[in-house]
Tab-separated table of C-alpha atoms and ligand atoms in Angstrom:
chain	number	residue	atom	x	y	z
O	1	UNK	CA	-52.979	-8.886	59.066
O	2	UNK	CA	-55.573	-6.932	57.113
O	3	UNK	CA	-57.108	-8.423	53.941
O	4	UNK	CA	-59.576	-6.741	51.626
O	5	UNK	CA	-60.196	-4.665	48.523
O	6	UNK	CA	-56.977	-3.122	47.250
O	7	UNK	CA	-58.272	-1.643	43.967
O	8	UNK	CA	-61.595	-1.265	42.143
O	9	UNK	CA	-62.062	-0.479	38.460
O	10	UNK	CA	-65.216	-0.357	36.339
O	11	UNK	CA	-66.075	-0.830	32.664
O	12	UNK	CA	-69.371	-0.423	30.854
O	13	UNK	CA	-70.567	0.862	27.503
O	14	UNK	CA	-69.788	4.139	25.742
O	15	UNK	CA	-73.526	4.422	24.997
O	16	UNK	CA	-76.549	5.242	27.145
O	17	UNK	CA	-80.234	5.984	26.766
O	18	UNK	CA	-81.918	8.798	28.669
O	19	UNK	CA	-84.602	7.505	31.023
O	20	UNK	CA	-87.031	10.412	30.450
O	21	UNK	CA	-86.908	9.656	26.737
O	22	UNK	CA	-87.429	5.939	27.343
O	23	UNK	CA	-90.351	6.678	29.667
O	24	UNK	CA	-92.076	8.837	27.050
O	25	UNK	CA	-91.540	6.136	24.422
O	26	UNK	CA	-93.219	3.640	26.768
O	27	UNK	CA	-96.159	5.958	27.599
O	28	UNK	CA	-94.916	6.276	31.192
O	29	UNK	CA	-94.441	9.475	33.166
O	30	UNK	CA	-90.719	10.370	33.283
O	31	UNK	CA	-90.914	10.733	37.088
O	32	UNK	CA	-91.872	7.081	37.367
O	33	UNK	CA	-88.435	6.147	36.014
O	34	UNK	CA	-86.494	9.098	37.489
O	35	UNK	CA	-88.003	9.028	40.997
O	36	UNK	CA	-90.216	5.945	41.326
O	37	UNK	CA	-87.490	3.609	40.041
O	38	UNK	CA	-84.619	5.999	40.639
O	39	UNK	CA	-82.741	5.825	37.342
O	40	UNK	CA	-81.752	8.752	35.111
O	41	UNK	CA	-79.648	7.022	32.432
O	42	UNK	CA	-79.172	3.410	31.351
O	43	UNK	CA	-76.061	1.896	29.785
O	44	UNK	CA	-76.760	0.394	26.353
O	45	UNK	CA	-74.296	-2.423	25.775
O	46	UNK	CA	-73.444	-2.937	22.080
O	47	UNK	CA	-73.076	-6.450	20.595
O	48	UNK	CA	-69.283	-6.018	20.515
O	49	UNK	CA	-69.257	-6.338	24.333
O	50	UNK	CA	-70.145	-9.446	26.317
O	51	UNK	CA	-69.451	-10.653	29.860
O	52	UNK	CA	-65.895	-11.607	28.878
O	53	UNK	CA	-64.853	-8.335	27.220
O	54	UNK	CA	-66.539	-6.210	29.897
O	55	UNK	CA	-64.621	-8.130	32.568
O	56	UNK	CA	-61.274	-7.744	30.802
O	57	UNK	CA	-61.908	-4.059	30.088
O	58	UNK	CA	-62.724	-3.501	33.771
O	59	UNK	CA	-59.600	-5.205	35.119
O	60	UNK	CA	-56.841	-4.346	32.630
O	61	UNK	CA	-56.397	-0.619	33.439
O	62	UNK	CA	-55.809	-1.201	37.164
O	63	UNK	CA	-53.342	-4.094	37.009
O	64	UNK	CA	-49.608	-3.496	37.282
O	65	UNK	CA	-47.037	-6.090	36.236
O	66	UNK	CA	-46.458	-6.817	39.938
O	67	UNK	CA	-50.216	-7.433	40.402
O	68	UNK	CA	-50.286	-9.802	37.433
O	69	UNK	CA	-47.319	-11.728	38.827
O	70	UNK	CA	-49.004	-12.049	42.247
O	71	UNK	CA	-52.492	-13.083	41.065
O	72	UNK	CA	-53.031	-16.817	41.520
O	73	UNK	CA	-56.843	-16.805	41.692
O	74	UNK	CA	-59.269	-15.316	39.151
O	75	UNK	CA	-62.980	-15.486	39.917
O	76	UNK	CA	-65.427	-14.211	37.304
O	77	UNK	CA	-68.949	-13.924	38.694
O	78	UNK	CA	-71.700	-13.648	36.108
O	79	UNK	CA	-75.230	-14.639	35.192
O	80	UNK	CA	-74.569	-13.601	31.572
O	81	UNK	CA	-72.162	-16.455	30.856
O	82	UNK	CA	-71.188	-17.168	27.247
O	83	UNK	CA	-70.715	-20.928	27.547
O	84	UNK	CA	-72.416	-23.684	29.504
O	85	UNK	CA	-69.140	-25.448	30.206
O	86	UNK	CA	-66.040	-23.306	29.766
O	87	UNK	CA	-65.517	-20.619	32.400
O	88	UNK	CA	-65.546	-17.005	31.215
O	89	UNK	CA	-62.531	-16.621	33.510
O	90	UNK	CA	-60.345	-18.660	31.126
O	91	UNK	CA	-60.961	-16.167	28.306
O	92	UNK	CA	-60.456	-13.246	30.683
O	93	UNK	CA	-57.159	-14.655	31.997
O	94	UNK	CA	-55.867	-14.908	28.437
O	95	UNK	CA	-56.936	-11.375	27.496
O	96	UNK	CA	-55.300	-9.993	30.655
O	97	UNK	CA	-52.086	-11.959	30.138
O	98	UNK	CA	-52.274	-13.679	33.523
O	99	UNK	CA	-49.737	-16.418	34.072
O	100	UNK	CA	-50.535	-20.130	33.669
O	101	UNK	CA	-50.472	-20.940	37.389
O	102	UNK	CA	-53.793	-19.220	38.050
O	103	UNK	CA	-56.908	-20.935	39.356
O	104	UNK	CA	-59.679	-19.633	37.045
O	105	UNK	CA	-63.350	-20.217	37.758
O	106	UNK	CA	-66.775	-18.784	36.979
O	107	UNK	CA	-69.287	-18.381	39.812
O	108	UNK	CA	-73.065	-18.149	39.492
O	109	UNK	CA	-75.788	-17.202	41.942
O	110	UNK	CA	-77.631	-14.344	40.253
O	111	UNK	CA	-76.491	-10.912	41.469
O	112	UNK	CA	-74.919	-12.362	44.632
O	113	UNK	CA	-72.040	-14.317	43.054
O	114	UNK	CA	-69.391	-11.557	43.118
O	115	UNK	CA	-69.807	-11.384	46.889
O	116	UNK	CA	-69.154	-15.114	47.163
O	117	UNK	CA	-66.065	-14.373	45.059
O	118	UNK	CA	-64.881	-11.597	47.376
O	119	UNK	CA	-65.346	-13.711	50.496
O	120	UNK	CA	-63.607	-16.749	48.933
O	121	UNK	CA	-60.768	-14.488	47.795
O	122	UNK	CA	-60.501	-13.014	51.296
O	123	UNK	CA	-60.041	-16.507	52.771
O	124	UNK	CA	-57.527	-17.385	50.048
O	125	UNK	CA	-55.360	-14.324	50.718
O	126	UNK	CA	-55.568	-14.860	54.485
O	127	UNK	CA	-53.842	-18.216	53.883
O	128	UNK	CA	-51.500	-16.916	51.140
O	129	UNK	CA	-50.781	-13.264	52.020
O	130	UNK	CA	-48.085	-12.914	49.357
O	131	UNK	CA	-50.689	-13.683	46.654
O	132	UNK	CA	-53.513	-11.593	45.198
O	133	UNK	CA	-56.930	-12.578	43.896
O	134	UNK	CA	-58.822	-10.879	41.099
O	135	UNK	CA	-62.628	-10.926	41.435
O	136	UNK	CA	-64.800	-9.551	38.630
O	137	UNK	CA	-68.584	-9.191	38.582
O	138	UNK	CA	-69.666	-8.828	34.954
O	139	UNK	CA	-73.153	-8.787	33.467
O	140	UNK	CA	-75.603	-7.396	30.955
O	141	UNK	CA	-79.057	-7.005	32.510
O	142	UNK	CA	-81.679	-7.969	29.928
O	143	UNK	CA	-85.387	-8.176	30.745
O	144	UNK	CA	-86.659	-7.412	27.238
O	145	UNK	CA	-88.152	-4.472	25.357
O	146	UNK	CA	-91.583	-3.294	26.584
O	147	UNK	CA	-91.389	-5.366	29.801
O	148	UNK	CA	-91.865	-3.958	33.328
O	149	UNK	CA	-88.215	-4.753	34.007
O	150	UNK	CA	-86.999	-2.792	30.953
O	151	UNK	CA	-86.160	0.415	32.893
O	152	UNK	CA	-84.026	-1.688	35.248
O	153	UNK	CA	-81.637	-2.935	32.547
O	154	UNK	CA	-78.012	-1.836	32.041
O	155	UNK	CA	-74.648	-3.537	32.113
O	156	UNK	CA	-71.017	-3.423	33.075
O	157	UNK	CA	-68.256	-5.075	35.052
O	158	UNK	CA	-66.522	-4.262	38.318
O	159	UNK	CA	-63.033	-5.637	38.870
O	160	UNK	CA	-61.631	-5.881	42.391
O	161	UNK	CA	-58.145	-6.828	43.457
O	162	UNK	CA	-58.118	-8.575	46.828
O	163	UNK	CA	-54.837	-8.418	48.727
O	164	UNK	CA	-53.160	-8.248	52.113
O	165	UNK	CA	-52.753	-4.712	53.511
O	166	UNK	CA	-55.349	-3.384	51.030
O	167	UNK	CA	-55.477	0.266	50.001
O	168	UNK	CA	-59.283	0.655	50.023
O	169	UNK	CA	-61.326	-1.524	52.375
O	170	UNK	CA	-60.072	-3.976	55.022
O	171	UNK	CA	-62.744	-6.641	55.376
O	172	UNK	CA	-63.814	-7.948	58.763
O	173	UNK	CA	-64.401	-11.669	59.274
O	174	UNK	CA	-67.992	-10.984	60.315
O	175	UNK	CA	-70.836	-11.698	57.937
O	176	UNK	CA	-74.324	-13.194	57.909
O	177	UNK	CA	-75.629	-15.196	54.948
O	178	UNK	CA	-79.146	-16.362	54.054
O	179	UNK	CA	-79.823	-18.883	51.288
O	180	UNK	CA	-83.235	-20.381	50.444
O	181	UNK	CA	-85.032	-21.649	47.319
O	182	UNK	CA	-87.216	-18.763	46.062
O	183	UNK	CA	-88.599	-18.305	42.511
O	184	UNK	CA	-88.456	-14.513	42.250
O	185	UNK	CA	-86.172	-14.177	39.214
O	186	UNK	CA	-84.550	-16.798	37.014
O	187	UNK	CA	-83.405	-17.429	33.456
O	188	UNK	CA	-84.099	-20.873	31.997
O	189	UNK	CA	-81.319	-22.217	29.785
O	190	UNK	CA	-83.325	-21.430	26.596
O	191	UNK	CA	-83.890	-17.757	27.503
O	192	UNK	CA	-81.699	-14.721	26.726
O	193	UNK	CA	-83.834	-12.490	28.939
O	194	UNK	CA	-84.704	-12.966	32.594
O	195	UNK	CA	-88.059	-14.098	33.946
O	196	UNK	CA	-89.033	-12.111	37.015
O	197	UNK	CA	-91.892	-11.504	39.380
O	198	UNK	CA	-90.801	-7.928	39.999
O	199	UNK	CA	-92.975	-7.016	42.981
O	200	UNK	CA	-92.354	-10.368	44.697
O	201	UNK	CA	-88.626	-10.047	44.062
O	202	UNK	CA	-88.528	-6.551	45.559
O	203	UNK	CA	-90.322	-7.815	48.684
O	204	UNK	CA	-87.974	-10.784	49.062
O	205	UNK	CA	-84.991	-8.429	48.749
O	206	UNK	CA	-86.265	-6.358	51.708
O	207	UNK	CA	-87.009	-9.504	53.742
O	208	UNK	CA	-83.477	-10.777	53.118
O	209	UNK	CA	-81.920	-7.452	54.056
O	210	UNK	CA	-83.890	-7.304	57.307
O	211	UNK	CA	-82.880	-10.862	58.119
O	212	UNK	CA	-79.127	-10.605	57.500
O	213	UNK	CA	-78.711	-7.042	58.780
O	214	UNK	CA	-80.492	-7.716	62.053
O	215	UNK	CA	-78.730	-11.083	62.264
O	216	UNK	CA	-75.415	-9.243	61.903
O	217	UNK	CA	-76.272	-6.718	64.627
O	218	UNK	CA	-77.193	-9.535	67.002
O	219	UNK	CA	-74.158	-11.670	66.129
O	220	UNK	CA	-71.589	-8.875	66.486
O	221	UNK	CA	-73.220	-6.780	69.221
O	222	UNK	CA	-73.120	-3.688	66.996
O	223	UNK	CA	-75.854	-1.123	66.430
O	224	UNK	CA	-76.787	0.856	63.357
O	225	UNK	CA	-74.925	3.799	64.922
O	226	UNK	CA	-71.622	1.967	64.372
O	227	UNK	CA	-71.969	2.278	60.589
O	228	UNK	CA	-70.788	5.302	58.655
O	229	UNK	CA	-72.626	4.126	55.530
O	230	UNK	CA	-74.658	1.179	54.255
O	231	UNK	CA	-74.319	0.190	50.606
O	232	UNK	CA	-76.686	-2.075	48.726
O	233	UNK	CA	-77.053	-4.208	45.645
O	234	UNK	CA	-78.920	-1.780	43.375
O	235	UNK	CA	-80.977	-3.437	40.613
O	236	UNK	CA	-82.536	0.044	40.516
O	237	UNK	CA	-81.606	2.680	43.028
O	238	UNK	CA	-85.055	2.977	44.619
O	239	UNK	CA	-84.670	-0.658	45.721
O	240	UNK	CA	-81.726	0.166	47.977
O	241	UNK	CA	-83.514	3.244	49.294
O	242	UNK	CA	-86.505	1.106	50.282
O	243	UNK	CA	-84.221	-1.329	52.109
O	244	UNK	CA	-82.404	1.471	53.910
O	245	UNK	CA	-85.692	3.085	54.949
O	246	UNK	CA	-86.822	-0.241	56.388
O	247	UNK	CA	-84.102	-0.086	59.091
O	248	UNK	CA	-83.974	3.676	59.696
O	249	UNK	CA	-86.291	3.418	62.725
O	250	UNK	CA	-83.321	1.748	64.469
O	251	UNK	CA	-81.374	5.037	64.175
O	252	UNK	CA	-81.721	8.492	65.760
O	253	UNK	CA	-83.088	11.293	63.535
O	254	UNK	CA	-79.547	12.709	63.067
O	255	UNK	CA	-78.150	9.298	62.117
O	256	UNK	CA	-81.062	8.764	59.730
O	257	UNK	CA	-80.234	11.983	57.871
O	258	UNK	CA	-76.552	11.014	57.685
O	259	UNK	CA	-77.286	7.502	56.375
O	260	UNK	CA	-79.648	8.900	53.730
O	261	UNK	CA	-77.029	11.460	52.628
O	262	UNK	CA	-74.360	8.771	52.286
O	263	UNK	CA	-76.833	6.596	50.374
O	264	UNK	CA	-77.405	9.420	47.895
O	265	UNK	CA	-73.673	9.410	47.141
O	266	UNK	CA	-73.661	5.613	46.950
O	267	UNK	CA	-76.343	5.575	44.282
O	268	UNK	CA	-75.178	8.520	42.193
O	269	UNK	CA	-73.201	6.509	39.605
O	270	UNK	CA	-75.660	3.590	39.591
O	271	UNK	CA	-78.360	6.094	38.566
O	272	UNK	CA	-76.388	6.665	35.357
O	273	UNK	CA	-75.540	3.051	34.508
O	274	UNK	CA	-78.564	1.002	35.548
O	275	UNK	CA	-78.457	-2.575	36.682
O	276	UNK	CA	-75.315	-4.627	36.260
O	277	UNK	CA	-76.377	-7.616	38.328
O	278	UNK	CA	-73.188	-9.001	40.005
O	279	UNK	CA	-71.229	-5.746	39.878
O	280	UNK	CA	-74.036	-3.516	41.091
O	281	UNK	CA	-73.228	-3.518	44.832
O	282	UNK	CA	-69.594	-2.765	44.053
O	283	UNK	CA	-70.410	0.095	41.673
O	284	UNK	CA	-72.412	1.511	44.562
O	285	UNK	CA	-69.414	1.132	46.878
O	286	UNK	CA	-67.198	2.864	44.302
O	287	UNK	CA	-69.830	5.559	43.852
O	288	UNK	CA	-69.816	6.219	47.610
O	289	UNK	CA	-66.035	6.338	47.801
O	290	UNK	CA	-65.693	8.627	44.769
O	291	UNK	CA	-68.420	11.124	45.586
O	292	UNK	CA	-68.774	11.306	49.383
O	293	UNK	CA	-66.526	13.971	50.919
O	294	UNK	CA	-67.534	13.084	54.473
O	295	UNK	CA	-65.848	9.691	54.705
O	296	UNK	CA	-62.788	9.128	56.866
O	297	UNK	CA	-60.252	6.338	57.311
O	298	UNK	CA	-61.465	3.830	59.859
O	299	UNK	CA	-65.144	4.299	58.970
O	300	UNK	CA	-67.164	1.079	59.108
O	301	UNK	CA	-69.018	0.403	55.845
O	302	UNK	CA	-71.790	-2.232	55.673
O	303	UNK	CA	-72.460	-4.046	52.392
O	304	UNK	CA	-75.694	-5.847	51.524
O	305	UNK	CA	-75.473	-8.300	48.647
O	306	UNK	CA	-78.579	-9.938	47.175
O	307	UNK	CA	-79.033	-12.468	44.405
O	308	UNK	CA	-82.447	-13.725	43.384
O	309	UNK	CA	-83.131	-17.366	43.790
O	310	UNK	CA	-82.246	-16.329	46.533
O	311	UNK	CA	-79.114	-15.602	48.532
O	312	UNK	CA	-78.198	-12.582	50.615
O	313	UNK	CA	-75.211	-11.578	52.707
O	314	UNK	CA	-74.391	-8.631	54.935
O	315	UNK	CA	-70.712	-8.014	55.624
O	316	UNK	CA	-68.439	-5.160	56.584
O	317	UNK	CA	-65.115	-3.456	56.089
O	318	UNK	CA	-63.104	-0.526	57.404
O	319	UNK	CA	-62.036	2.285	55.106
O	320	UNK	CA	-58.259	2.589	54.820
O	321	UNK	CA	-56.042	5.706	54.945
O	322	UNK	CA	-55.427	7.031	51.423
O	323	UNK	CA	-58.199	4.813	50.029
O	324	UNK	CA	-58.539	7.122	47.005
O	325	UNK	CA	-55.305	5.628	45.580
O	326	UNK	CA	-57.085	2.348	44.854
O	327	UNK	CA	-60.133	3.854	43.126
O	328	UNK	CA	-61.129	4.281	39.488
O	329	UNK	CA	-60.829	8.076	39.675
O	330	UNK	CA	-61.619	8.626	35.984
O	331	UNK	CA	-65.027	6.952	36.098
O	332	UNK	CA	-67.285	10.034	36.553
O	333	UNK	CA	-65.643	11.698	33.549
O	334	UNK	CA	-65.927	8.554	31.407
O	335	UNK	CA	-69.644	8.355	32.195
O	336	UNK	CA	-70.042	12.034	31.305
O	337	UNK	CA	-68.306	11.437	27.955
O	338	UNK	CA	-70.664	8.658	26.810
O	339	UNK	CA	-72.804	9.096	23.699
O	340	UNK	CA	-76.566	9.324	24.124
O	341	UNK	CA	-78.500	7.042	21.774
O	342	UNK	CA	-82.141	7.410	20.766
O	343	UNK	CA	-84.754	4.871	21.839
O	344	UNK	CA	-84.909	3.311	18.324
O	345	UNK	CA	-81.095	3.014	18.306
O	346	UNK	CA	-81.162	1.370	21.763
O	347	UNK	CA	-83.852	-1.059	20.562
O	348	UNK	CA	-81.809	-1.980	17.470
O	349	UNK	CA	-78.695	-2.586	19.603
O	350	UNK	CA	-80.734	-4.675	22.052
O	351	UNK	CA	-81.824	-6.973	19.204
O	352	UNK	CA	-78.367	-7.147	17.565
O	353	UNK	CA	-76.678	-9.558	19.982
O	354	UNK	CA	-74.658	-12.503	18.691
O	355	UNK	CA	-77.252	-15.071	17.645
O	356	UNK	CA	-77.541	-18.392	19.477
O	357	UNK	CA	-76.763	-20.156	16.237
O	358	UNK	CA	-73.820	-22.300	15.078
O	359	UNK	CA	-73.308	-20.277	11.877
O	360	UNK	CA	-70.250	-18.050	11.512
O	361	UNK	CA	-71.135	-14.459	12.404
O	362	UNK	CA	-69.365	-11.107	12.238
O	363	UNK	CA	-70.023	-8.214	14.609
O	364	UNK	CA	-69.367	-4.580	13.745
O	365	UNK	CA	-66.892	-3.578	16.442
O	366	UNK	CA	-65.112	-0.689	14.708
O	367	UNK	CA	-67.004	2.029	16.633
O	368	UNK	CA	-66.331	0.418	19.993
O	369	UNK	CA	-63.523	2.355	21.726
O	370	UNK	CA	-62.850	-0.322	24.330
O	371	UNK	CA	-59.621	-2.267	24.266
O	372	UNK	CA	-61.203	-5.732	24.232
O	373	UNK	CA	-64.068	-6.468	21.838
O	374	UNK	CA	-66.083	-9.421	20.575
O	375	UNK	CA	-65.733	-9.558	16.796
O	376	UNK	CA	-67.989	-12.535	16.054
O	377	UNK	CA	-68.063	-16.291	15.943
O	378	UNK	CA	-66.088	-18.693	13.724
O	379	UNK	CA	-66.436	-22.493	13.856
O	380	UNK	CA	-68.750	-22.059	16.859
O	381	UNK	CA	-66.009	-20.250	18.792
O	382	UNK	CA	-66.296	-16.678	20.057
O	383	UNK	CA	-63.649	-14.371	18.630
O	384	UNK	CA	-62.079	-11.831	20.977
O	385	UNK	CA	-59.752	-9.046	19.902
O	386	UNK	CA	-57.320	-6.824	21.797
O	387	UNK	CA	-57.556	-3.620	19.725
O	388	UNK	CA	-54.293	-2.369	21.261
O	389	UNK	CA	-52.257	-5.396	20.240
P	401	COA	N1	-93.779	9.862	39.947
P	401	COA	C1	-93.079	9.268	40.942
P	401	COA	N2	-93.146	7.953	41.234
P	401	COA	C2	-93.942	7.184	40.463
P	401	COA	C3	-94.675	7.723	39.401
P	401	COA	C4	-94.583	9.130	39.152
P	401	COA	N3	-95.241	9.717	38.164
P	401	COA	N4	-95.380	6.721	38.818
P	401	COA	C5	-95.086	5.583	39.508
P	401	COA	N5	-94.218	5.865	40.502
P	401	COA	C6	-93.606	4.943	41.457
P	401	COA	C7	-94.565	3.937	42.051
P	401	COA	O1	-95.289	4.492	43.106
P	401	COA	C8	-93.594	2.851	42.496
P	401	COA	O2	-92.963	3.259	43.675
P	401	COA	P1	-92.918	2.251	44.938
P	401	COA	O3	-92.222	1.006	44.470
P	401	COA	O4	-92.149	3.006	45.964
P	401	COA	O5	-94.332	1.983	45.317
P	401	COA	C9	-92.508	2.902	41.409
P	401	COA	O6	-92.662	4.162	40.749
P	401	COA	C10	-92.627	1.805	40.372
P	401	COA	O7	-93.951	1.830	39.911
P	401	COA	P2	-94.746	0.469	39.652
P	401	COA	O8	-96.094	0.783	39.153
P	401	COA	O9	-94.630	-0.392	40.868
P	401	COA	O10	-93.852	-0.088	38.455
P	401	COA	P3	-93.929	-1.417	37.646
P	401	COA	O11	-95.147	-2.219	37.921
P	401	COA	O12	-93.678	-1.010	36.244
P	401	COA	O13	-92.693	-2.284	38.199
P	401	COA	C11	-90.521	-2.897	38.969
P	401	COA	C12	-91.488	-1.761	38.738
P	401	COA	C13	-89.256	-2.358	39.643
P	401	COA	C14	-91.139	-3.970	39.863
P	401	COA	C15	-90.127	-3.497	37.602
P	401	COA	O14	-89.372	-2.554	36.908
P	401	COA	C16	-89.342	-4.786	37.704
P	401	COA	O15	-89.920	-5.855	37.700
P	401	COA	N6	-88.015	-4.707	37.745
P	401	COA	C17	-87.160	-5.833	37.948
P	401	COA	C18	-87.260	-6.262	39.389
P	401	COA	C19	-85.947	-6.477	39.989
P	401	COA	O16	-84.966	-5.827	39.669
P	401	COA	N7	-85.896	-7.416	40.904
P	401	COA	C20	-84.654	-7.760	41.444
P	401	COA	C21	-84.546	-7.397	42.871
P	401	COA	S1	-82.919	-7.892	43.070
């Protein structure tokens, strides 16, 4: 029996900032951001969206009534959680109208956690093939204005339905994990922005990729030639390119060109959204599947997941016949329809998040076209609204 990703759907913001404009505002050369970091646009998440609403907005459009009836596990992976105790998944389950017999949990391990969710969901469905699991990676990447990490911000959520006989990607049971205590990126409980040693973190990422990818080749007796494409966690798209380049010497010149061409497709949508922490690898997968005309059913796709702190995993899946049926086909058009905001407008939105304060607060949500929005806080409780209800 095959088990894997049956559907993928993405949600982000209707707003973005242009990276050339941001570079000029920060006295940097535009090519540093466009080429050196590899980002052309960056999603600007308004205060009316948080990890909960992004997650619900990502999942709702892809779920049928039959899916909702079959889902008995909801995993929300995030490092942008809204509560230190209550799982974001409980709010998301309510907004989505899931039934009461659903196991709902929040997972955390930086950008890696959605992969833990996918692999746990895979095991769950292998035991209960009549059930489905919903896994959502949802985050808002915040390093702070005028920081080196600023051009690697962004935000959004990727929802994935894991089922038996999946439409998109049948996962293999093979994977290699690496987990060690590393202080490359973290966010103390009192911080709303991440602390990061950017250069160190980028080096650790490459070390982890080398370790788990080569470990996978040795464990499964495969070679790089077996892979149609490799997709990466993309905190910024140059990061994945550096990792890919680090293993290209294992491939022939023709294979190298092919892997680089597939990578270009796999980063094309991430270039326009920026970092979304947990969902980033899966936006890259969706980007590959939506924009690469050279893929075929049966192709082996390798996925590298990395979360600072640090944990990495390399795992694989086979592309399924008719995989397009499970994809978020409208995503490129939705990204094209976003509104460009100026740098001052982006800065004002960055500062306008719900305050970490017990006072009642209201958030202007009327311009937010998304179905689920955060409208404020009353009696120290977040207020969520379904604008379609
Ligand atoms: N044209 C083209 N490329 C240019 C350029 C120009 N005019 N100016 C600079 N660059 C290149 C640099 O050569 C460098 O490329 P390289 O990494 O291949 O050497 C790249 O742009 C970035 O320049 P750098 O001076 O290293 O930038 P920085 O000190 O501002 O830091 C990051 C960049 C990515 C380290 C920083 O944005 C960061 O800390 N981000 C968060 C880190 C992160 O996401 N870590 C998580 C890993 S999961």
